[in-house]
Each structure stands twice: as C-alpha cells, then as structure tokens.
CSV table of C-alpha atoms in Angstrom, one decimal:
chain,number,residue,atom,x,y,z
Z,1,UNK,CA,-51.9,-41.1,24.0
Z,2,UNK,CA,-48.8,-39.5,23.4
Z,3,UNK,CA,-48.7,-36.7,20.2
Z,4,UNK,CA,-45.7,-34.7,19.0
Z,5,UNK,CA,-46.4,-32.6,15.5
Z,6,UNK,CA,-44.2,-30.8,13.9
Z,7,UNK,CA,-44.6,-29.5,10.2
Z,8,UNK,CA,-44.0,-31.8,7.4
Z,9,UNK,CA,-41.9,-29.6,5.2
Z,10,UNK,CA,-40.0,-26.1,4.9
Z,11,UNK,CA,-38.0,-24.7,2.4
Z,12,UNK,CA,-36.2,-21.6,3.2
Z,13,UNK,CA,-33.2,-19.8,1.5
Z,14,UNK,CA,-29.5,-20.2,1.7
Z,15,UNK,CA,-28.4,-17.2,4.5
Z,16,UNK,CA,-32.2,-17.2,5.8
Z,17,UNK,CA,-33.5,-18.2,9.5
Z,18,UNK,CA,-36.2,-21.1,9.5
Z,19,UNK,CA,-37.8,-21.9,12.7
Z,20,UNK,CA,-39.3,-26.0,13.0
Z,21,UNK,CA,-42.1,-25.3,15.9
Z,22,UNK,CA,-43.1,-28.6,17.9
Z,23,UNK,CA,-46.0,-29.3,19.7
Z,24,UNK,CA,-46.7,-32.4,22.1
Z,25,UNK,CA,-48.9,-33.9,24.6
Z,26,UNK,CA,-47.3,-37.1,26.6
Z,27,UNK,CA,-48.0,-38.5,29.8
Z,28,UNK,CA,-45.1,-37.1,31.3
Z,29,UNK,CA,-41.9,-34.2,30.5
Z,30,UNK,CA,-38.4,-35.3,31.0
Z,31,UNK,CA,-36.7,-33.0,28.5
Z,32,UNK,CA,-37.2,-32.2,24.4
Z,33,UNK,CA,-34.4,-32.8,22.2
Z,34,UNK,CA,-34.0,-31.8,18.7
Z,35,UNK,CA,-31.9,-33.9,16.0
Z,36,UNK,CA,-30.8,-33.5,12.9
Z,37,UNK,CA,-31.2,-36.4,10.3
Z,38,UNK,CA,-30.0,-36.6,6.6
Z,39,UNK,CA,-31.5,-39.4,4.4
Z,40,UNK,CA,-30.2,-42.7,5.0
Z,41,UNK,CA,-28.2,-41.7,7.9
Z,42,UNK,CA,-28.4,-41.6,11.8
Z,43,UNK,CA,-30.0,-38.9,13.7
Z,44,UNK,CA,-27.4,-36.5,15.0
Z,45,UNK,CA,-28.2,-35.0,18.3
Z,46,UNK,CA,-28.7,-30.7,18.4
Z,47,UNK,CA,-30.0,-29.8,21.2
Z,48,UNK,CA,-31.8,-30.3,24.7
Z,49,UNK,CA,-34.3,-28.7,26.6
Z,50,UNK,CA,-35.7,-29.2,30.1
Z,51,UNK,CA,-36.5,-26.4,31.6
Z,52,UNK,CA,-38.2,-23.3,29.7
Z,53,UNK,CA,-35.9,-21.1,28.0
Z,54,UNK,CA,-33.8,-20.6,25.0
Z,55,UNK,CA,-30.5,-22.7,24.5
Z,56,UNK,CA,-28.4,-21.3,21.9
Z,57,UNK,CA,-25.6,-23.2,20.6
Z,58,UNK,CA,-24.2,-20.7,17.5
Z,59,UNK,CA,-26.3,-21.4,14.4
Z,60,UNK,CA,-28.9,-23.6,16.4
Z,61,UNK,CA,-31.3,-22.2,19.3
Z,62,UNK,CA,-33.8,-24.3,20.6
Z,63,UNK,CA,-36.7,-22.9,22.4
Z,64,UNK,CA,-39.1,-24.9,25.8
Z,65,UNK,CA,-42.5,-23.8,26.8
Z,66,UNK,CA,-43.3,-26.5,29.6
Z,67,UNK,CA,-46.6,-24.8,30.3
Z,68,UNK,CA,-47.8,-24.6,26.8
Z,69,UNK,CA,-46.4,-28.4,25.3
Z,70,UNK,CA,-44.3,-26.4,23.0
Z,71,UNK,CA,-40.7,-26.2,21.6
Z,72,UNK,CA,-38.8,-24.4,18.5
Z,73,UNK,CA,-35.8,-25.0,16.5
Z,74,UNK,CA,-33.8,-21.8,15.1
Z,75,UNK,CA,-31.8,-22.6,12.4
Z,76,UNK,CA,-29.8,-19.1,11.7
Z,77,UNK,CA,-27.7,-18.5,8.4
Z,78,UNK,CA,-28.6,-21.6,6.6
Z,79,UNK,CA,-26.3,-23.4,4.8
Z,80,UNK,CA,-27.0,-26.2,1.9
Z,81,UNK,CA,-25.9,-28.5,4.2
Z,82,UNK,CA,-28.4,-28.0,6.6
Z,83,UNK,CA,-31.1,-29.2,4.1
Z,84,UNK,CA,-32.0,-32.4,6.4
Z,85,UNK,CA,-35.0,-33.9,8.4
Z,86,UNK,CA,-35.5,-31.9,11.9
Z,87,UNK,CA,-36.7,-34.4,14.5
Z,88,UNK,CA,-38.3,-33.3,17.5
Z,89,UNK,CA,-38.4,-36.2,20.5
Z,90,UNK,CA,-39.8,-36.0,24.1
Z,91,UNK,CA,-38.7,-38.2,27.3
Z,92,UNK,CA,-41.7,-39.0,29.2
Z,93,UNK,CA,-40.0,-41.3,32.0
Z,94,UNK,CA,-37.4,-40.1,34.1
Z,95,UNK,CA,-35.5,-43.1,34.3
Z,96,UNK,CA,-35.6,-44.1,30.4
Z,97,UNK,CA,-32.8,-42.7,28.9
Z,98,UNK,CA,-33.5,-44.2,25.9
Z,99,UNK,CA,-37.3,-44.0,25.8
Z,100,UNK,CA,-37.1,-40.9,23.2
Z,101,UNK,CA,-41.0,-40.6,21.4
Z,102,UNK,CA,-40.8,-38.9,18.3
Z,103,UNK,CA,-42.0,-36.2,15.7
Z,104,UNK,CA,-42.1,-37.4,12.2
Z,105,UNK,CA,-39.9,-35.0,11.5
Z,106,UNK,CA,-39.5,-31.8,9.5
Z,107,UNK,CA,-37.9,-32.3,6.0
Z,108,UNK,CA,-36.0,-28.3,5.8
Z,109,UNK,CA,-34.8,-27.5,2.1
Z,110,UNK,CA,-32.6,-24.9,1.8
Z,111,UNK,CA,-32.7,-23.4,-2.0
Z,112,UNK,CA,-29.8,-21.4,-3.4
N,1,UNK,CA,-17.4,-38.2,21.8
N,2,UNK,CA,-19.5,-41.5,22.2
N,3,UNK,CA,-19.2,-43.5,18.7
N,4,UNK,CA,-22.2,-46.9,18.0
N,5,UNK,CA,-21.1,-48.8,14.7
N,6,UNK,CA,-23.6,-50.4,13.4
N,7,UNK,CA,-23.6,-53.5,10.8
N,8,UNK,CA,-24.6,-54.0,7.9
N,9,UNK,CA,-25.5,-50.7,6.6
N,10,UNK,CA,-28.1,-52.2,4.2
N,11,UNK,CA,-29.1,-55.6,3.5
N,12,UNK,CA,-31.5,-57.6,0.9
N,13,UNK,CA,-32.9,-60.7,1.7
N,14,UNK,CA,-35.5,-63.4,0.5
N,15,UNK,CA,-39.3,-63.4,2.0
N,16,UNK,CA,-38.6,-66.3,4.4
N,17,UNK,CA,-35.2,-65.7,5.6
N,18,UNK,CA,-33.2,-64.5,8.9
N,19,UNK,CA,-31.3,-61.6,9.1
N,20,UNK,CA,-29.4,-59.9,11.9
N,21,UNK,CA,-28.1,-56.7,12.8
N,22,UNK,CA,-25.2,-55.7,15.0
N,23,UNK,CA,-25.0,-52.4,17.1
N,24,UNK,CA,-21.6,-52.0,18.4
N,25,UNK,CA,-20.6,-49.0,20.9
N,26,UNK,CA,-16.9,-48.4,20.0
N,27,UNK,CA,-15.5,-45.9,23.0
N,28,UNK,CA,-17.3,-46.6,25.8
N,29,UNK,CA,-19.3,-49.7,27.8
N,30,UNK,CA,-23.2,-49.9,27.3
N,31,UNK,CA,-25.5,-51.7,29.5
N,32,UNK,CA,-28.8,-50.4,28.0
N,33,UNK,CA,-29.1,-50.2,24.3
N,34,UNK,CA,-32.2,-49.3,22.1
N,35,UNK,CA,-33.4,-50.6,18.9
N,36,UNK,CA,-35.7,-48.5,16.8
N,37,UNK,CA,-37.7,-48.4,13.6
N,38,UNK,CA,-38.5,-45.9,10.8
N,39,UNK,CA,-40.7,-46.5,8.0
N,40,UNK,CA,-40.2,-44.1,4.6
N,41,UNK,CA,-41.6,-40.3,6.1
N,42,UNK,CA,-42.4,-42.0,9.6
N,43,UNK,CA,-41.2,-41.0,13.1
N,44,UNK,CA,-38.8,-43.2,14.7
N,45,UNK,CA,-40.3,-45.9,16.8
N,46,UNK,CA,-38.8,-47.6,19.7
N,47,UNK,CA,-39.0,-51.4,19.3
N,48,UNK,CA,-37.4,-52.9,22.1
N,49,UNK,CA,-34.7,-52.0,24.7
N,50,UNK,CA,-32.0,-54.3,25.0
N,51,UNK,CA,-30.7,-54.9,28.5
N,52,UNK,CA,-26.8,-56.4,29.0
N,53,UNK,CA,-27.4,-60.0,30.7
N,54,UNK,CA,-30.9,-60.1,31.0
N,55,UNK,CA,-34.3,-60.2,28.6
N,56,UNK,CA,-35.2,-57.2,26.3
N,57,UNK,CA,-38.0,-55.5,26.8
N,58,UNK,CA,-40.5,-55.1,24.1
N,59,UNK,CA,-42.5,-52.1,23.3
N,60,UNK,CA,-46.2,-53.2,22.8
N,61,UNK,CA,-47.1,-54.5,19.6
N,62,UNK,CA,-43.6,-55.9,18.8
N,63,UNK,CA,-43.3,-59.6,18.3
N,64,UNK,CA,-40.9,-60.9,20.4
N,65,UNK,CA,-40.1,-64.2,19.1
N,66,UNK,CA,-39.6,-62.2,15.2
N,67,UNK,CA,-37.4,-60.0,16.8
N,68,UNK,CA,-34.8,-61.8,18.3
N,69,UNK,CA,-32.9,-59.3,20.5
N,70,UNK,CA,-29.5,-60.4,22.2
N,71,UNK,CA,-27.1,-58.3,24.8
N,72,UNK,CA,-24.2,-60.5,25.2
N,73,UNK,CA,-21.8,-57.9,26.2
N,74,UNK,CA,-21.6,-54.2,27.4
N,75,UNK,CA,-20.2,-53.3,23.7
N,76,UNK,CA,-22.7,-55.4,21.7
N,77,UNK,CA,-26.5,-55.9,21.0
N,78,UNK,CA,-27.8,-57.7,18.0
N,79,UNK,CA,-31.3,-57.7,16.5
N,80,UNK,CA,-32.4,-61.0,14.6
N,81,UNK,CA,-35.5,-60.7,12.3
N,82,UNK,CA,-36.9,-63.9,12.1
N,83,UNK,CA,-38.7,-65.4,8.8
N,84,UNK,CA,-38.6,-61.7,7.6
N,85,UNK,CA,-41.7,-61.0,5.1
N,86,UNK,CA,-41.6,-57.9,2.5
N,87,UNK,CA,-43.6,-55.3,5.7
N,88,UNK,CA,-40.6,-56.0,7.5
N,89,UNK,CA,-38.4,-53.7,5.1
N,90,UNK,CA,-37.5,-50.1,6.9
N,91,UNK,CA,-34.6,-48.6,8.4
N,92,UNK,CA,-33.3,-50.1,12.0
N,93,UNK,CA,-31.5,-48.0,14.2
N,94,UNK,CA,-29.6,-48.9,17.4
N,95,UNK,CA,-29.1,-46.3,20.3
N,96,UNK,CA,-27.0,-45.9,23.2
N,97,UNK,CA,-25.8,-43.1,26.0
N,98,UNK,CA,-22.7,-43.7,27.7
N,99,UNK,CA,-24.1,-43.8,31.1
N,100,UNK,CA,-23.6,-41.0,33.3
N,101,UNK,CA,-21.3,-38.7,31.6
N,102,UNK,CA,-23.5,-36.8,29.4
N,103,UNK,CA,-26.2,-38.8,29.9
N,104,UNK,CA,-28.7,-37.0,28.0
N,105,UNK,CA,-27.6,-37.2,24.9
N,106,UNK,CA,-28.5,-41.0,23.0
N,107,UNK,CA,-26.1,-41.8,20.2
N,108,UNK,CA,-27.5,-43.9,17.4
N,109,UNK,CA,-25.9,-46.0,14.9
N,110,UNK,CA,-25.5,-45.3,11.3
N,111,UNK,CA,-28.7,-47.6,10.6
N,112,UNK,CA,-29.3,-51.0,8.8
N,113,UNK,CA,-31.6,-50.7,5.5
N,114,UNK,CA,-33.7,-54.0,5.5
N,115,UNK,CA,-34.7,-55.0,2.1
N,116,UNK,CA,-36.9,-58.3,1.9
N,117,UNK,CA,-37.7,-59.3,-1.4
C-alpha cells in the first residue's frame, strides 16, 4: 500500500535550521512536493522535487533521494511565522495531477 | 498566480441535513478539480475528482450518492453532503492546477469546516 511518514512534531528556535525528513513507499514516483499548512487554512505549495537533488528556494531547500524513497525539508532562519504543519505529498501517476497522497504532516513550533 | 475561492469557510448543520460546498477557481479555467478530506491531525485524503461535463470519480471507499459532486462549469465544482451525520464533520478542501502552465503546482481552496451537530 502506499506509506509516506514524516515526524509528528518539531520545535526548533527562532533564527535556527529544522530539517522535516520524509520517507515513502508508493507504487509509483512522479514528483514530492512539500506544503506548508497553518491551522484552519489551505495548504500553501513550497516546493517540488522530481529528480534527485537539492532545490533551494532562499529560506526553503528541499532535498530527493529517488533511490532511497526519501525527501527533506530545510527550513533556514526560522521565523514565528513559520510555526505551521509541513506536509510532505507524493504523485504516483503520471497523468493525475491532482492525485497528491499525503504525510500527515509535521506540526514545526518555533519558540522565541 | 492561480487563486480557488472556496465557500463557506465553515458551516454547522443538524444530523440529518444537506450541505454543500463551492470551490471556485477565480483567474484561470479548470477542467479537473479535486476534493479532499482532513480529519483533526490526519493527512489529507483525496475523496473524489471532479471532472467538467462528465461523472466524478470516486476514490474507493467514498460513498457516491452522500457525496454529491457536480462540475457544471470550468470555474466551478460543488460538493453536496447528503443526510450528513456527526463522522461527517472535518475540513474539505478543493484543489485545482491551471492546466499546463505550471502544471505542477495544485492550488487548494481556503477550506470548508463541516460541523454536524
């Protein structure tokens, strides 16, 4: 069946790095994309992955590891507004744009 | 960049009763839009895709006739649940991409907050 884990909680300081590993096994790989969701509000697209590699996008880096079912999110310089749930989601079908399966999500707390 | 509205932001209902929810994309023409779930700490969970002019297709386990999904037009997709009950209450999102111009990212709406007393 199809897995993706990521941790439930983090809780880093303000100015810190925090990095939200994701692990998942699906019957197929059509690119890993990371959102960002704050309570009662709609995920907010980060980043995306497909091939293996680092994207950097300033505070945000998102890491692929095809072979090894594996991704990262670097959050750099934290801010209180980036206390928010991380989702991690995976295509599986080439042709299903919308087919996203998801991570319950990491809930990242940033403390003064 | 690509905007979906999304109506009502929360809403309370009796055990019993219908309720339905719009998803709206605002700057740009949809054929394919998605509906998804999320229960308190849960993953989101793809319910249904909703297809312009045609049938949704359900995601197994879905009921079909309590989930009333209609795609009248390329801007707007509304999900109807039927004789809602109190395990129906969680937090419906609608997706969408914009087609082929940046067709990887999916924009979701704000989010409904279904209530059933």
């Amino acid at each position: 069946g199809q897995n993706i884990d990521q941790p439930t909680e983090m809780t880093a300081t303000e100015g810190a790095i925090v990095q939200i590993n994701c692990t998942y096994q699906t019957s197929g790989f059509n690119g890993l994309f990371w959102y960002q969701q704050h309570a009662g509000e709609a995920p907010t697209f980060l980043s995306y992955n497909v091939l293996d590699g680092l994207e950097e996008k300033g505070r945000f880096s998102s890491f692929l590891s095809r072979s090894k079912g594996y991704s990262y999110l670097l959050l750099k310089e934290l801010q209180m507004k980036d206390s928010a749930s991380y989702l991690c989601a995976v295509r599986d079908l080439p042709d299903s744009w919308g087919k996203l399966q998801f991570g319950a999500g990491t809930q990242v707390v940033v403390t003064p | 960049g690509a905007v979906v509205s999304q109506h009502p932001s929360w809403v309370i209902c009796k055990s019993g009763t219908s309720v339905k929810i719009e998803c709206r994309s605002l700057d740009f023409q949809a054929t394919t839009m998605f509906w998804y779930r999320q229960f308190p700490k849960q993953s989101l969970m793809l319910m249904a895709t909703s297809n312009e002019g045609s049938k949704a297709t359900y995601e197994q386990g879905v009921e079909k006739d309590k989930f009333l999904i209609n795609h009248a037009s390329l801007t707007l997709s509304t999900l109807t649940v039927t004789s809602a009950h109190p395990e129906d209450s969680s937090f419906y999102i609608c997706s969408a991409h914009p087609g082929s111009s940046g067709a990887n990212v999916l924009t979701f709406g704000a989010g409904s907050r279904l209530t059933v007393l």
